[in-house]
């Protein structure tokens, strides 16, 4: 009887231990499943964040490209800018702006006949040409001026013959700049060949920025 009791107690103890171990196994398994699930969720969140970042980055790049194309398209559609003006009368003396009084071309209407100046309509690279003429044994120096700065000069004359000279100037200019030709103190005789369209002042927009 005593032996039977001992066996019974031992069996009960064994069953208890089996139950306890089973409980821990279940808990451990549940914990493992939960941890795996959390890992998958975390990984999914990271993938979504990476995808969102990639999409936003691409969208930002596309927006910049679109704005650049809009600007380029606007520049390509910009009206042509060009002018040619001639001087029809001989001028002597010094310290004067030259008013080229016969306009042959004025695309964009940026050359102002009343003052003989060109007001830059749009930022860009411009090409200007000045032709000056002077009488026998006289000479003249004309100055291309932007606002208040002399950016180039052309000399004509000081020979035994009537003479004309031309120079071309490249200038990067900003909208609103005032471009004109003046004769300050060097030389004293600007000869006109009205029948030949000389002297002259011309300009053209090569590329808008």
C-alpha positions as a Python dict, from the first residue, in 0.01 Angstrom:
ca = {
    (1, 'X'): (0, 0, 0),
    (2, 'X'): (280, 236, 87),
    (3, 'X'): (455, 151, -236),
    (4, 'X'): (139, 217, -430),
    (5, 'X'): (103, 556, -268),
    (6, 'X'): (459, 646, -348),
    (7, 'X'): (405, 549, -710),
    (8, 'X'): (84, 751, -720),
    (9, 'X'): (255, 1057, -572),
    (10, 'X'): (545, 1021, -813),
    (11, 'X'): (307, 998, -1109),
    (12, 'X'): (119, 1304, -990),
    (13, 'X'): (444, 1496, -950),
    (14, 'X'): (552, 1387, -1295),
    (15, 'X'): (222, 1496, -1443),
    (16, 'X'): (251, 1831, -1266),
    (17, 'X'): (597, 1883, -1410),
    (18, 'X'): (477, 1784, -1753),
    (19, 'X'): (192, 2035, -1721),
    (20, 'X'): (427, 2309, -1605),
    (21, 'X'): (673, 2238, -1887),
    (22, 'X'): (390, 2232, -2138),
    (23, 'X'): (277, 2571, -2010),
    (24, 'X'): (626, 2717, -2056),
    (25, 'X'): (654, 2562, -2401),
    (26, 'X'): (324, 2721, -2501),
    (27, 'X'): (428, 3058, -2358),
    (28, 'X'): (766, 3035, -2530),
    (29, 'X'): (602, 2941, -2858),
    (30, 'X'): (353, 3226, -2826),
    (31, 'X'): (637, 3466, -2746),
    (32, 'X'): (830, 3343, -3049),
    (33, 'X'): (529, 3386, -3275),
    (34, 'X'): (464, 3733, -3134),
    (35, 'X'): (830, 3835, -3175),
    (36, 'X'): (831, 3709, -3534),
    (37, 'X'): (510, 3899, -3603),
    (38, 'X'): (654, 4219, -3453),
    (39, 'X'): (972, 4173, -3658),
    (40, 'X'): (768, 4139, -3976),
    (41, 'X'): (566, 4449, -3886),
    (42, 'X'): (883, 4649, -3816),
    (43, 'X'): (1037, 4533, -4142),
    (44, 'X'): (720, 4623, -4330),
    (45, 'X'): (715, 4970, -4173),
    (46, 'X'): (1077, 5026, -4274),
    (47, 'X'): (1004, 4914, -4629),
    (48, 'X'): (706, 5149, -4644),
    (49, 'X'): (917, 5437, -4509),
    (50, 'X'): (1188, 5365, -4766),
    (51, 'X'): (927, 5350, -5043),
    (52, 'X'): (770, 5677, -4926),
    (53, 'X'): (1111, 5846, -4918),
    (54, 'X'): (1190, 5720, -5268),
    (55, 'X'): (853, 5840, -5399),
    (56, 'X'): (891, 6184, -5237),
    (57, 'X'): (1246, 6217, -5365),
    (58, 'X'): (1138, 6125, -5716),
    (59, 'X'): (843, 6364, -5696),
    (60, 'X'): (1075, 6645, -5587),
    (61, 'X'): (1309, 6573, -5880),
    (62, 'X'): (1018, 6565, -6124),
    (63, 'X'): (891, 6898, -5989),
    (64, 'X'): (1233, 7057, -6040),
    (65, 'X'): (1258, 6914, -6392),
    (66, 'X'): (910, 7043, -6473),
    (67, 'X'): (994, 7395, -6351),
    (68, 'X'): (1318, 7393, -6552),
    (69, 'X'): (1130, 7286, -6865),
    (70, 'X'): (870, 7559, -6810),
    (71, 'X'): (1145, 7819, -6784),
    (72, 'X'): (1324, 7685, -7091),
    (73, 'X'): (999, 7681, -7287),
    (74, 'X'): (926, 8041, -7188),
    (75, 'X'): (1271, 8147, -7308),
    (76, 'X'): (1227, 7962, -7638),
    (77, 'X'): (892, 8134, -7692),
    (78, 'X'): (1035, 8479, -7614),
    (79, 'X'): (986, 8730, -7894),
    (80, 'X'): (1303, 8809, -8095),
    (81, 'X'): (1489, 9123, -7988),
    (82, 'X'): (1694, 9313, -8248),
    (83, 'X'): (1742, 9668, -8373),
    (84, 'X'): (1935, 9866, -8633),
    (85, 'X'): (1955, 10246, -8615),
    (86, 'X'): (2150, 10488, -8836),
    (87, 'X'): (2272, 10846, -8804),
    (88, 'X'): (2153, 11080, -9081),
    (89, 'X'): (2345, 11395, -8987),
    (90, 'X'): (2708, 11482, -8922),
    (91, 'X'): (2792, 11568, -8562),
    (92, 'X'): (3082, 11776, -8436),
    (93, 'X'): (3191, 11866, -8085),
    (94, 'X'): (3234, 11659, -7772),
    (95, 'X'): (3050, 11532, -7463),
    (96, 'X'): (2730, 11410, -7621),
    (97, 'X'): (2518, 11100, -7651),
    (98, 'X'): (2465, 10995, -8011),
    (99, 'X'): (2100, 10975, -8114),
    (100, 'X'): (2088, 10741, -8411),
    (101, 'X'): (1777, 10891, -8567),
    (102, 'X'): (1678, 10653, -8847),
    (103, 'X'): (1546, 10319, -8724),
    (104, 'X'): (1554, 10042, -8984),
    (105, 'X'): (1466, 9753, -8753),
    (106, 'X'): (1323, 9741, -8402),
    (107, 'X'): (1200, 9392, -8314),
    (108, 'X'): (1067, 9399, -7960),
    (109, 'X'): (1054, 9783, -7958),
    (110, 'X'): (1340, 9812, -7710),
    (111, 'X'): (1533, 10082, -7899),
    (112, 'X'): (1399, 10427, -7809),
    (113, 'X'): (1437, 10675, -8093),
    (114, 'X'): (1372, 10980, -7876),
    (115, 'X'): (1683, 10917, -7666),
    (116, 'X'): (1888, 10689, -7889),
    (117, 'X'): (1915, 10420, -7624),
    (118, 'X'): (1833, 10051, -7594),
    (119, 'X'): (1661, 9930, -7276),
    (120, 'X'): (1734, 9562, -7214),
    (121, 'X'): (1400, 9377, -7201),
    (122, 'X'): (1520, 9041, -7068),
    (123, 'X'): (1831, 8895, -6904),
    (124, 'X'): (2060, 8745, -7164),
    (125, 'X'): (2362, 8755, -7392),
    (126, 'X'): (2355, 9041, -7643),
    (127, 'X'): (2562, 9131, -7948),
    (128, 'X'): (2612, 9499, -8034),
    (129, 'X'): (2784, 9658, -8334),
    (130, 'X'): (2890, 10021, -8369),
    (131, 'X'): (3010, 10174, -8695),
    (132, 'X'): (3175, 10517, -8674),
    (133, 'X'): (3291, 10742, -8958),
    (134, 'X'): (3511, 11051, -8961),
    (135, 'X'): (3629, 11316, -9205),
    (136, 'X'): (3971, 11353, -9366),
    (137, 'X'): (4236, 11446, -9107),
    (138, 'X'): (3981, 11417, -8829),
    (139, 'X'): (3892, 11129, -8601),
    (140, 'X'): (3633, 11026, -8348),
    (141, 'X'): (3600, 10770, -8070),
    (142, 'X'): (3255, 10635, -7986),
    (143, 'X'): (3191, 10454, -7659),
    (144, 'X'): (2941, 10176, -7596),
    (145, 'X'): (2801, 10246, -7251),
    (146, 'X'): (2589, 10028, -7021),
    (147, 'X'): (2422, 10243, -6756),
    (148, 'X'): (2725, 10451, -6654),
    (149, 'X'): (3004, 10209, -6749),
    (150, 'X'): (3196, 10225, -7078),
    (151, 'X'): (3224, 9866, -7201),
    (152, 'X'): (3386, 9923, -7541),
    (153, 'X'): (3518, 10180, -7788),
    (154, 'X'): (3552, 10220, -8165),
    (155, 'X'): (3795, 10460, -8337),
    (156, 'X'): (3750, 10599, -8688),
    (157, 'X'): (3946, 10855, -8891),
    (158, 'X'): (4280, 11034, -8844),
    (159, 'X'): (4388, 10952, -9201),
    (160, 'X'): (4412, 11135, -9533),
    (161, 'X'): (4075, 10988, -9634),
    (162, 'X'): (3724, 10970, -9500),
    (163, 'X'): (3712, 10650, -9300),
    (164, 'X'): (3463, 10421, -9126),
    (165, 'X'): (3537, 10157, -8864),
    (166, 'X'): (3320, 9895, -8696),
    (167, 'X'): (3347, 9693, -8377),
    (168, 'X'): (3131, 9422, -8229),
    (169, 'X'): (3074, 9368, -7857),
    (170, 'X'): (2933, 9076, -7658),
    (171, 'X'): (2762, 9169, -7333),
    (172, 'X'): (2574, 8973, -7068),
    (173, 'X'): (2303, 9211, -6953),
    (174, 'X'): (2014, 9228, -6710),
    (175, 'X'): (1660, 9343, -6770),
    (176, 'X'): (1638, 9722, -6738),
    (177, 'X'): (2001, 9797, -6831),
    (178, 'X'): (2040, 10117, -7035),
    (179, 'X'): (2266, 10076, -7341),
    (180, 'X'): (2372, 10371, -7557),
    (181, 'X'): (2656, 10523, -7761),
    (182, 'X'): (2832, 10840, -7658),
    (183, 'X'): (3117, 11061, -7774),
    (184, 'X'): (3306, 11214, -7485),
    (185, 'X'): (3629, 11405, -7545),
    (186, 'X'): (3838, 11199, -7788),
    (187, 'X'): (3805, 11326, -8146),
    (188, 'X'): (3566, 11587, -8278),
    (189, 'X'): (3401, 11479, -8605),
    (190, 'X'): (3138, 11209, -8658),
    (191, 'X'): (3071, 11200, -9030),
    (192, 'X'): (2736, 11083, -9171),
    (193, 'X'): (2694, 10885, -9493),
    (194, 'X'): (2316, 10880, -9487),
    (195, 'X'): (2292, 10718, -9830),
    (196, 'X'): (2501, 10426, -9707),
    (197, 'X'): (2338, 10388, -9366),
    (198, 'X'): (2648, 10501, -9177),
    (199, 'X'): (2729, 10553, -8891),
    (200, 'X'): (2509, 10289, -8726),
    (201, 'X'): (2426, 10120, -8397),
    (202, 'X'): (2272, 9772, -8385),
    (203, 'X'): (2205, 9499, -8134),
    (204, 'X'): (2049, 9155, -8106),
    (205, 'X'): (1958, 8915, -7828),
    (206, 'X'): (2154, 8593, -7881),
    (207, 'X'): (2025, 8397, -7583),
    (208, 'X'): (1789, 8477, -7298),
    (209, 'X'): (1873, 8350, -6948),
}
